[in-house]
C-alpha positions as a printed NumPy array, in Angstrom:
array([[ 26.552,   6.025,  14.24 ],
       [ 25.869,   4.336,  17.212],
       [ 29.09 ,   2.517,  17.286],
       [ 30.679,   5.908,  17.026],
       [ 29.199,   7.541,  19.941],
       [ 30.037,   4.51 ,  21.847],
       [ 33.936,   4.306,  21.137],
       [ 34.26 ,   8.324,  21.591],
       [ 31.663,  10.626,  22.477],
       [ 32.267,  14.18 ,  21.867],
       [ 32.998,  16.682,  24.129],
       [ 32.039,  20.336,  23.931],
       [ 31.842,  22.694,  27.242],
       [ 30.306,  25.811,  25.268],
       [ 26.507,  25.577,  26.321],
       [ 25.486,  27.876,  23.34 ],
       [ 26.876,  25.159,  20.81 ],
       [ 25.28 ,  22.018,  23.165],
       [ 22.027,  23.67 ,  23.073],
       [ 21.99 ,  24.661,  19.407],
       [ 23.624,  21.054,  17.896],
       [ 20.683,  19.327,  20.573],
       [ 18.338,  21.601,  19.173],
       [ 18.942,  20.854,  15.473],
       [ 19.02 ,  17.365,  16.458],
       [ 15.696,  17.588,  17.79 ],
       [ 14.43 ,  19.576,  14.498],
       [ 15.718,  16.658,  12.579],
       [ 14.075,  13.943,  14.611],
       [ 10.693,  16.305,  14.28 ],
       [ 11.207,  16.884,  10.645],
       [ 10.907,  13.008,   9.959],
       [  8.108,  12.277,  12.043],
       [  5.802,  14.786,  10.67 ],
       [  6.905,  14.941,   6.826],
       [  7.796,  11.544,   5.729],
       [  4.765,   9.544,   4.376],
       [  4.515,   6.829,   2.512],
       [  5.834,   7.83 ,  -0.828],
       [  9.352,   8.361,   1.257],
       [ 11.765,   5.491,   0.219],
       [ 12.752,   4.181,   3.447],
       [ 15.572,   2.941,   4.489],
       [ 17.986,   4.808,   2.052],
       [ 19.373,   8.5  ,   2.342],
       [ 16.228,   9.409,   4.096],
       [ 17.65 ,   7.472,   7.412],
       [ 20.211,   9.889,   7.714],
       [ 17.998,  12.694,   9.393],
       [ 16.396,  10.653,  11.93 ],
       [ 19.96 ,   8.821,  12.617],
       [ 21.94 ,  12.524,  12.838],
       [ 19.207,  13.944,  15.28 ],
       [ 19.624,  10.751,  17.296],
       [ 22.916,  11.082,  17.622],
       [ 23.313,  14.978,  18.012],
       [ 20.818,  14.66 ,  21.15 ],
       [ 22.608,  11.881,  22.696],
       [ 25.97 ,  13.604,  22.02 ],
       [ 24.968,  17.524,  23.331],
       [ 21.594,  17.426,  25.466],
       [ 23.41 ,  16.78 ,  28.636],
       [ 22.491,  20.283,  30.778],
       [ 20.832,  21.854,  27.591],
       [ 17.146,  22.976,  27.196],
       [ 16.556,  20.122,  24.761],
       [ 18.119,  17.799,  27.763],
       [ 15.552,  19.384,  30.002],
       [ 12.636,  18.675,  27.82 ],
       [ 13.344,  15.234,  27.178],
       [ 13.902,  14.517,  30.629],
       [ 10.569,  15.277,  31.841],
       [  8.487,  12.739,  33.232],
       [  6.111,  11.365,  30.18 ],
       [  8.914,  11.275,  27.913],
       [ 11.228,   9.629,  30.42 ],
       [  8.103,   6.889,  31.155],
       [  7.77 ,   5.991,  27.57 ],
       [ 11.661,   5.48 ,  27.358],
       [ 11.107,   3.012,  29.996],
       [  8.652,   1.515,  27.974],
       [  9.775,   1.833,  24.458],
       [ 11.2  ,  -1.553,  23.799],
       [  8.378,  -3.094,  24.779],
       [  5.966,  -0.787,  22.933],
       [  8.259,  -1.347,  19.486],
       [  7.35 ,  -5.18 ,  20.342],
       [  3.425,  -4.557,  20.816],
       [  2.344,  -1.553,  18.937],
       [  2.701,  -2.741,  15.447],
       [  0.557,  -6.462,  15.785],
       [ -2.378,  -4.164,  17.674],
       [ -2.234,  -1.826,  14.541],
       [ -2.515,  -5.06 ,  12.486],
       [ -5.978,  -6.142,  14.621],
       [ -6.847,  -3.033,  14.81 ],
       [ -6.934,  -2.553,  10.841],
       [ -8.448,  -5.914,  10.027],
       [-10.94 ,  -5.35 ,  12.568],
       [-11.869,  -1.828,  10.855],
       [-11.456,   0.074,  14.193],
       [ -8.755,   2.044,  12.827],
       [-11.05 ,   4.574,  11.109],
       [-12.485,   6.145,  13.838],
       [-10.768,   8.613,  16.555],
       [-11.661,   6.518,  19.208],
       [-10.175,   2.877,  17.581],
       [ -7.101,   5.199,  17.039],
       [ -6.14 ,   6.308,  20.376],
       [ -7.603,   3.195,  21.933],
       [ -4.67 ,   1.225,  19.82 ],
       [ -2.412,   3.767,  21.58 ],
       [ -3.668,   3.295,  25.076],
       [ -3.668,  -0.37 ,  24.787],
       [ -0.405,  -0.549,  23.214],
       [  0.868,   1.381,  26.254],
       [ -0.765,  -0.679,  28.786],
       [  0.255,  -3.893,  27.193],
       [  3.719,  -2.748,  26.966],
       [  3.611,  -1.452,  30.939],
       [  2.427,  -5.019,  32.007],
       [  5.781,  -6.355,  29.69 ],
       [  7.865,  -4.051,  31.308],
       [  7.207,  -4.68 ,  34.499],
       [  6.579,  -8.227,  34.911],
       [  9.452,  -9.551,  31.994],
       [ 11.74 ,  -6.837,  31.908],
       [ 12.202,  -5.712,  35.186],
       [ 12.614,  -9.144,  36.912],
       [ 14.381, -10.308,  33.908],
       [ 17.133,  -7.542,  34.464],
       [ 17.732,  -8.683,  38.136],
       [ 21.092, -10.229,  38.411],
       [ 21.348, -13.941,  39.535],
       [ 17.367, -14.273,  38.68 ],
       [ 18.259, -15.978,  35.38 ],
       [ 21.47 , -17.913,  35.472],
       [ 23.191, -19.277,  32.129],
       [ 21.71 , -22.42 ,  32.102],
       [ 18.51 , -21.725,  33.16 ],
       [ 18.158, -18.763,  30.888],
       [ 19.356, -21.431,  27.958],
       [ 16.256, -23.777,  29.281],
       [ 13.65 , -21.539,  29.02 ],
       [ 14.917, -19.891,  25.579],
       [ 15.149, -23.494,  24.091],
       [ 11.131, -24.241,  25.644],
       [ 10.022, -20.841,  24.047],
       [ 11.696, -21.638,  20.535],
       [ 11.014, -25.187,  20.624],
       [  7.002, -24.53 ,  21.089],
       [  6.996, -21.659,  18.992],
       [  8.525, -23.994,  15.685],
       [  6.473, -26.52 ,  16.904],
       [  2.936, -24.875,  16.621],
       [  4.228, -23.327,  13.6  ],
       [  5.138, -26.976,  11.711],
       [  1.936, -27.402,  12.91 ],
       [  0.154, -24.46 ,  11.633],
       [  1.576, -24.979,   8.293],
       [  0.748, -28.84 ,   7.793],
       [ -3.033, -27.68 ,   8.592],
       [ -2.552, -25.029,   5.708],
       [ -3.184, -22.243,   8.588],
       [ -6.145, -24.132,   9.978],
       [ -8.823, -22.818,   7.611],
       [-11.477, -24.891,   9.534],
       [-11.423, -22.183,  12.236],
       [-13.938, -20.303,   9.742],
       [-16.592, -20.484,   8.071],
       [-16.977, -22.01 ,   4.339],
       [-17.87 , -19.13 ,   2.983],
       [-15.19 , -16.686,   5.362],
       [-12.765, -19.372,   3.551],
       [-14.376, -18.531,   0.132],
       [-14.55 , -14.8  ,   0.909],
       [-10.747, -14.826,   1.672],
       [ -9.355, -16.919,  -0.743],
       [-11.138, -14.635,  -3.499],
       [ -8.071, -12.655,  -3.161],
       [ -7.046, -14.729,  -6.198],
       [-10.132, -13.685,  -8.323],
       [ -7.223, -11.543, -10.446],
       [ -7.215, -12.308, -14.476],
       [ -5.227, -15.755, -15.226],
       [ -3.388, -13.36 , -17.623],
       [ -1.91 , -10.783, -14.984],
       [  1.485, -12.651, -14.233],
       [  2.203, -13.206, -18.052],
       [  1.249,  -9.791, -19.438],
       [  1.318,  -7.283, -17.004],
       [  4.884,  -5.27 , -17.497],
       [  6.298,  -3.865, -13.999],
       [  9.151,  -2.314, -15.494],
       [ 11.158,  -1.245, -18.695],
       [  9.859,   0.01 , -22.095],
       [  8.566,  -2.758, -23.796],
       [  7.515,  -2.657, -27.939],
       [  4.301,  -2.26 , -28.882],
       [  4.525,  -5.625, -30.632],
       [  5.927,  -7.521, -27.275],
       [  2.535,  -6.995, -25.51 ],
       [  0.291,  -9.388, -25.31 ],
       [ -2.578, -10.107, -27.581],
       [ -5.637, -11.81 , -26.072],
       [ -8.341, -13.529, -27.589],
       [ -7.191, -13.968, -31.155],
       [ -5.351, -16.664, -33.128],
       [ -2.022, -16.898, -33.12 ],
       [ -0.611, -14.102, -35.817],
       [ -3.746, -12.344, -35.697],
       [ -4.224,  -8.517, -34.446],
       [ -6.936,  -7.09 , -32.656],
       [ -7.917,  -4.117, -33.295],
       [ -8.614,  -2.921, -29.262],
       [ -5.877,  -1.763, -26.928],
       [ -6.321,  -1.599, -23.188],
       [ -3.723,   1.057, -21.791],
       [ -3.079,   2.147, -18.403],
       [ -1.923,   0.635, -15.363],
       [ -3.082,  -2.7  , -12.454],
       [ -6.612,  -1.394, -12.562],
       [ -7.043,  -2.337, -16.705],
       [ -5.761,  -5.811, -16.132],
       [ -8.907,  -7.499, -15.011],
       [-10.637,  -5.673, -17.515],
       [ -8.416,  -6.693, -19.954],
       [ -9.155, -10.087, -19.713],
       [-12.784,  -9.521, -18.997],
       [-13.118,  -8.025, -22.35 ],
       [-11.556, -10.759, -23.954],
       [-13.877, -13.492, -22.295],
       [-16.896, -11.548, -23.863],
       [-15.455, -11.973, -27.108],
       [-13.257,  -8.715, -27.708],
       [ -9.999,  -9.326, -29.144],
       [ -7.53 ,  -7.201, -26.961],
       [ -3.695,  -6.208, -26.678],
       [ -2.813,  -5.473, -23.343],
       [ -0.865,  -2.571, -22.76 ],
       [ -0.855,  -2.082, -18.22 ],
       [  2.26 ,  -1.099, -16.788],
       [  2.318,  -1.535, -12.829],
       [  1.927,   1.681, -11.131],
       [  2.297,   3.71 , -14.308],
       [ -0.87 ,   5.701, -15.488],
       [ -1.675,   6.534, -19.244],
       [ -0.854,  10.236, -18.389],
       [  1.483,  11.638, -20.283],
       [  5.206,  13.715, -18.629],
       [  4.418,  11.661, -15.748],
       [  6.829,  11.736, -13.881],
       [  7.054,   8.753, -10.785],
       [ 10.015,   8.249,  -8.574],
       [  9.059,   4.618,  -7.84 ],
       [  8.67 ,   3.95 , -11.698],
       [ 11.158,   6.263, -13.346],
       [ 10.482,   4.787, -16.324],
       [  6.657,   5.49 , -16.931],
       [  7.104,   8.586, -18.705],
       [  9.392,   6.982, -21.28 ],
       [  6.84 ,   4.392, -21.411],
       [  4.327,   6.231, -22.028],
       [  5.805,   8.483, -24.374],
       [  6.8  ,   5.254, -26.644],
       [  3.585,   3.444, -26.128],
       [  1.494,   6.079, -27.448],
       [  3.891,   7.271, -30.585],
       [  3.618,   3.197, -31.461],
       [ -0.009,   3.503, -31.008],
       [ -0.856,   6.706, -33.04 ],
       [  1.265,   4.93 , -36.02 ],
       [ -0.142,   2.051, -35.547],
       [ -2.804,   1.05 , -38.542],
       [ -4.449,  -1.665, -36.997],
       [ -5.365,  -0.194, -33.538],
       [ -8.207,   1.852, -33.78 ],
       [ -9.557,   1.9  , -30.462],
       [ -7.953,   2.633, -27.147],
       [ -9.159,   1.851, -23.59 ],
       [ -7.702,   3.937, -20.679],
       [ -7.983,   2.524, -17.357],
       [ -6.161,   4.305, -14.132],
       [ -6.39 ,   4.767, -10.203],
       [ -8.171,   7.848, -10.681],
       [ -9.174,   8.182,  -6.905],
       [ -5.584,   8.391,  -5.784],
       [ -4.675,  10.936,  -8.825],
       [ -5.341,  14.726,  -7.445],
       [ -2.187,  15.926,  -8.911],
       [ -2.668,  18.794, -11.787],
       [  0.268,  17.309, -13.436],
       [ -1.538,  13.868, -13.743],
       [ -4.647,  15.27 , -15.349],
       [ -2.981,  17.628, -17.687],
       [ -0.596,  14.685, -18.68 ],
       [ -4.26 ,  12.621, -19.217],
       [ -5.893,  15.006, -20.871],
       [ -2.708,  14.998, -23.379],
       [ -2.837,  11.583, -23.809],
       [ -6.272,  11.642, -25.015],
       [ -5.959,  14.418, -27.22 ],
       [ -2.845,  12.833, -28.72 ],
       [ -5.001,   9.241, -29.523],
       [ -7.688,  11.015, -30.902],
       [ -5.142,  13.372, -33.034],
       [ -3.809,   9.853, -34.236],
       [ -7.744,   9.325, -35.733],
       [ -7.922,   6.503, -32.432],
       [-12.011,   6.136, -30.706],
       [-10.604,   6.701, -26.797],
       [-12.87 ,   5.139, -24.238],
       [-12.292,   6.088, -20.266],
       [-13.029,   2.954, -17.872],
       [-13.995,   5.452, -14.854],
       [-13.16 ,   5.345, -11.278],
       [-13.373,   1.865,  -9.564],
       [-14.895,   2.023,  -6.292],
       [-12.374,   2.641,  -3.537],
       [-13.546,   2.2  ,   0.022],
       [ -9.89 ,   2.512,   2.098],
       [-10.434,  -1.278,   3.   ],
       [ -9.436,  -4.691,   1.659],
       [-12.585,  -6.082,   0.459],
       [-11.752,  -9.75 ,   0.975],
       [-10.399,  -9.208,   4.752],
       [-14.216,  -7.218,   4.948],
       [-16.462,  -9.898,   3.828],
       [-13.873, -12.621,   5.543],
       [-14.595, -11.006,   8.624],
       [-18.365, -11.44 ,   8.482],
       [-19.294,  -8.095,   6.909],
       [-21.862,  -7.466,   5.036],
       [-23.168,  -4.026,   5.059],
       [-22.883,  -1.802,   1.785],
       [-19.524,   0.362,   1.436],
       [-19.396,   3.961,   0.701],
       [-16.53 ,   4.668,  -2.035],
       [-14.464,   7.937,  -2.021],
       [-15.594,  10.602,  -4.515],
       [-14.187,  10.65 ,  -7.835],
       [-12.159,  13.334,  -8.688],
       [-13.719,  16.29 , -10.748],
       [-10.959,  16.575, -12.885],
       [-12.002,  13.223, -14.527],
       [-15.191,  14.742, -16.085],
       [-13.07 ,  17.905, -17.788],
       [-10.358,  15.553, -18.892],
       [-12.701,  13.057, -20.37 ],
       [-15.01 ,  15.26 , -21.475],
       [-14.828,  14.39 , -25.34 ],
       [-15.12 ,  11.224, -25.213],
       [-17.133,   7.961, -24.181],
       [-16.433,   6.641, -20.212],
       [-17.83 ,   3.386, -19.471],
       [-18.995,   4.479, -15.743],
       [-18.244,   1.787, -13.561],
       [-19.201,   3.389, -10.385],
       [-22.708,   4.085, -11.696],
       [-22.616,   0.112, -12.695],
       [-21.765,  -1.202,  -9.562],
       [-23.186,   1.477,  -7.364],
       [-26.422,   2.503,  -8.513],
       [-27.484,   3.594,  -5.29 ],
       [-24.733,   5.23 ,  -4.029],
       [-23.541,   2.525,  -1.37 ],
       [-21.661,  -0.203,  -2.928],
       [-22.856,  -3.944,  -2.638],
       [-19.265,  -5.554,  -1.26 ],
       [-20.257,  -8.592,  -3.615],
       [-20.971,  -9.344,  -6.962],
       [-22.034, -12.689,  -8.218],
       [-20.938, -14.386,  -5.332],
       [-17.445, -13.211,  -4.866],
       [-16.061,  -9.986,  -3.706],
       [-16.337,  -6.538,  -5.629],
       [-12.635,  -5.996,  -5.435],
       [ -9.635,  -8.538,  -5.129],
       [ -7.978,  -6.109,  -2.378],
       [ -8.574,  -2.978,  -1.594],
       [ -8.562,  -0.83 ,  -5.324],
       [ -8.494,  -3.466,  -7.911],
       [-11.372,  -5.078,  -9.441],
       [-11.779,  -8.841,  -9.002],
       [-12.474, -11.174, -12.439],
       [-15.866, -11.604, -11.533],
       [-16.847,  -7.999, -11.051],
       [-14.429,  -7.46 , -14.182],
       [-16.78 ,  -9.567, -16.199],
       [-19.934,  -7.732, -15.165],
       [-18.442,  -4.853, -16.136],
       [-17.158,  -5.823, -20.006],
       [-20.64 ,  -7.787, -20.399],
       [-22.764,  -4.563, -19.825],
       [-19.641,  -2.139, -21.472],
       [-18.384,  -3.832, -24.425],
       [-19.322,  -1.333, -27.248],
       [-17.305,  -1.439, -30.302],
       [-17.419,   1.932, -32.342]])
């Protein structure tokens, strides 16, 4: 689009159709900042409104009201300054989050203020003097560029021969962050991120080979763990998680289109099924405040217990907005307050056994960041193998 406006820009002398094609540009640019989140797939046909309202105010503000407004002085300051604030804001926001000052008002539009000063001091003492003709002839320009890259690969070979320099931090710090990899040795092998696998392609854990247990764990990353944990404490299990894909049934996801058919197979497998007679469901709950998600779960139980199936509900595990590891690595300590559980969970499940997994690892309210040594969660939602195992040794009932 760019390349467009560059060869030919348009010309139009009515200011009634400048002013209104400016204007709808600016709508468009206004409409993407303020509705698209994260569940927006990006780039893709989404682009296209940001790009249009780009190039519709580039093309028509000239002498309209939209022209005007962007040509005030704030707005024409941070143009000045917008290269180098696309260079620093993002690494602040990075520091800023692993730091945890991000969840206050105050860490927010401090990240802000010191992305614009740090991107003032850029523009005027790189960009400015960098821009003055005969200042940086060919070969010296050439010189310097070869320095920069030159140190730059070299600290980097260097970086990466000291496997990032781990002895920077603490032993434990070390051990706090590499516990990202407390995750069930199983995941890799059995956890299905896409298609509609059979019920007899899953994987069976914890019995001989040709034997069939009698336990199925069903939902989606946050049973995996559990899974396995089960297993360890001498439950035969098939695994049945599906990455981003909850046991709710007419689910309907964008980024997994196929988790309703999924679904929809899994559980007519399971119902006929004469050796499965009990069913664990495991999901994100805390994320889940969608009617359609909790109708669809409610379904789903109502459908295994239909099928004569014993449903148990692994509840809610902690969520704190924060990646647990990155917390302790940093030195933390202090107990972490989780998000409330959804009150939907207690009408859905209300028939049947949940194993309560908040009330297990937060009897208190405030949860303990670590258990047995290692972190409560592997990132910021999902339960580590350790905590995993606390949780099938004190859960494991067999009806």
């Amino acid at each position: 689009m760019g390349s467009v406006l560059a060869i030919r820009m348009p010309k139009c002398s009515s200011l009634i159709v400048r002013n209104s094609l400016a204007g709808l540009g600016l709508i468009f640019l206004l409409a993407a900042i303020f509705f698209y989140d994260e569940g927006t797939e990006f780039p893709g046909l989404a682009a296209a409104l940001p790009v249009i309202g780009s190039a519709l105010i580039i093309a028509f503000a000239s002498d309209s009201h939209v022209g005007r407004l962007l040509s005030s002085r704030p707005l024409v300051f941070t143009g000045l300054l917008s290269y180098s604030l696309y260079l620093w804001h993002w690494p602040l926001i990075v520091f800023f989050h692993d730091w945890s000052l991000l969840e206050t008002a105050i860490g927010r539009v401090g990240v802000v203020v010191l992305s614009f000063g740090m991107a003032w001091v850029s523009w005027k003492f790189i960009e400015t003097p960098f821009r003055v003709s005969g200042r940086w002839p060919r070969q010296r320009l050439v010189r310097f560029a070869a320095l920069g890259s030159g140190g730059l690969a070299a600290i980097a070979v260097c970086l990466y021969l000291a496997d990032g320099w781990p002895s920077r931090f603490s032993a434990q710090d070390v051990a706090f962050d590499t516990a990202r990899g407390d995750i069930s040795p199983e995941r890799q092998r059995c956890h299905i991120n896409g298609g509609t696998p059979d019920l007899k392609s899953l994987c069976r854990l914890g019995v001989p080979d040709g034997g069939e247990p009698d336990t199925l764990v069903w939902g989606d990353s946050h049973g995996v763990e559990l899974a396995a944990a089960l297993t360890e404490a001498g439950l035969p299990i098939i695994q049945a998680t599906y990455s981003n894909c909850q046991p709710s049934l007419g689910l309907e996801k964008e980024d997994r289109p196929l988790c309703d058919e999924h679904n929809e197979k899994l559980i007519e497998q399971i119902v006929q099924s004469t050796s499965i007679k009990t069913v664990v469901l495991s999901a994100y709950f805390i994320a889940n405040d969608r009617p359609t998600f909790w109708n669809g779960f409610a379904k789903s139980i109502a459908r295994l217990k239909s099928g004569g199936k014993t449903v148990i509900v692994l509840g809610p595990v902690p969520n704190f907005g924060k990646n647990v590891p990155s917390y302790l690595a940093f030195g933390n300590r202090a107990p972490l307050v989780p998000k409330s559980v959804p009150t939907a969970l207690a009408v859905s499940t209300a028939d049947v056994k949940v194993i309560e997994v908040m009330g297990m690892l937060c009897p208190d309210g405030p949860c303990p960041p670590i258990v047995s040594g290692m972190p409560l969660l592997f990132d910021h939602s999902h339960l580590s193998m350790t905590a995993a195992r606390s949780i099938a040794k004190r859960g494991h009932h067999r009806d």
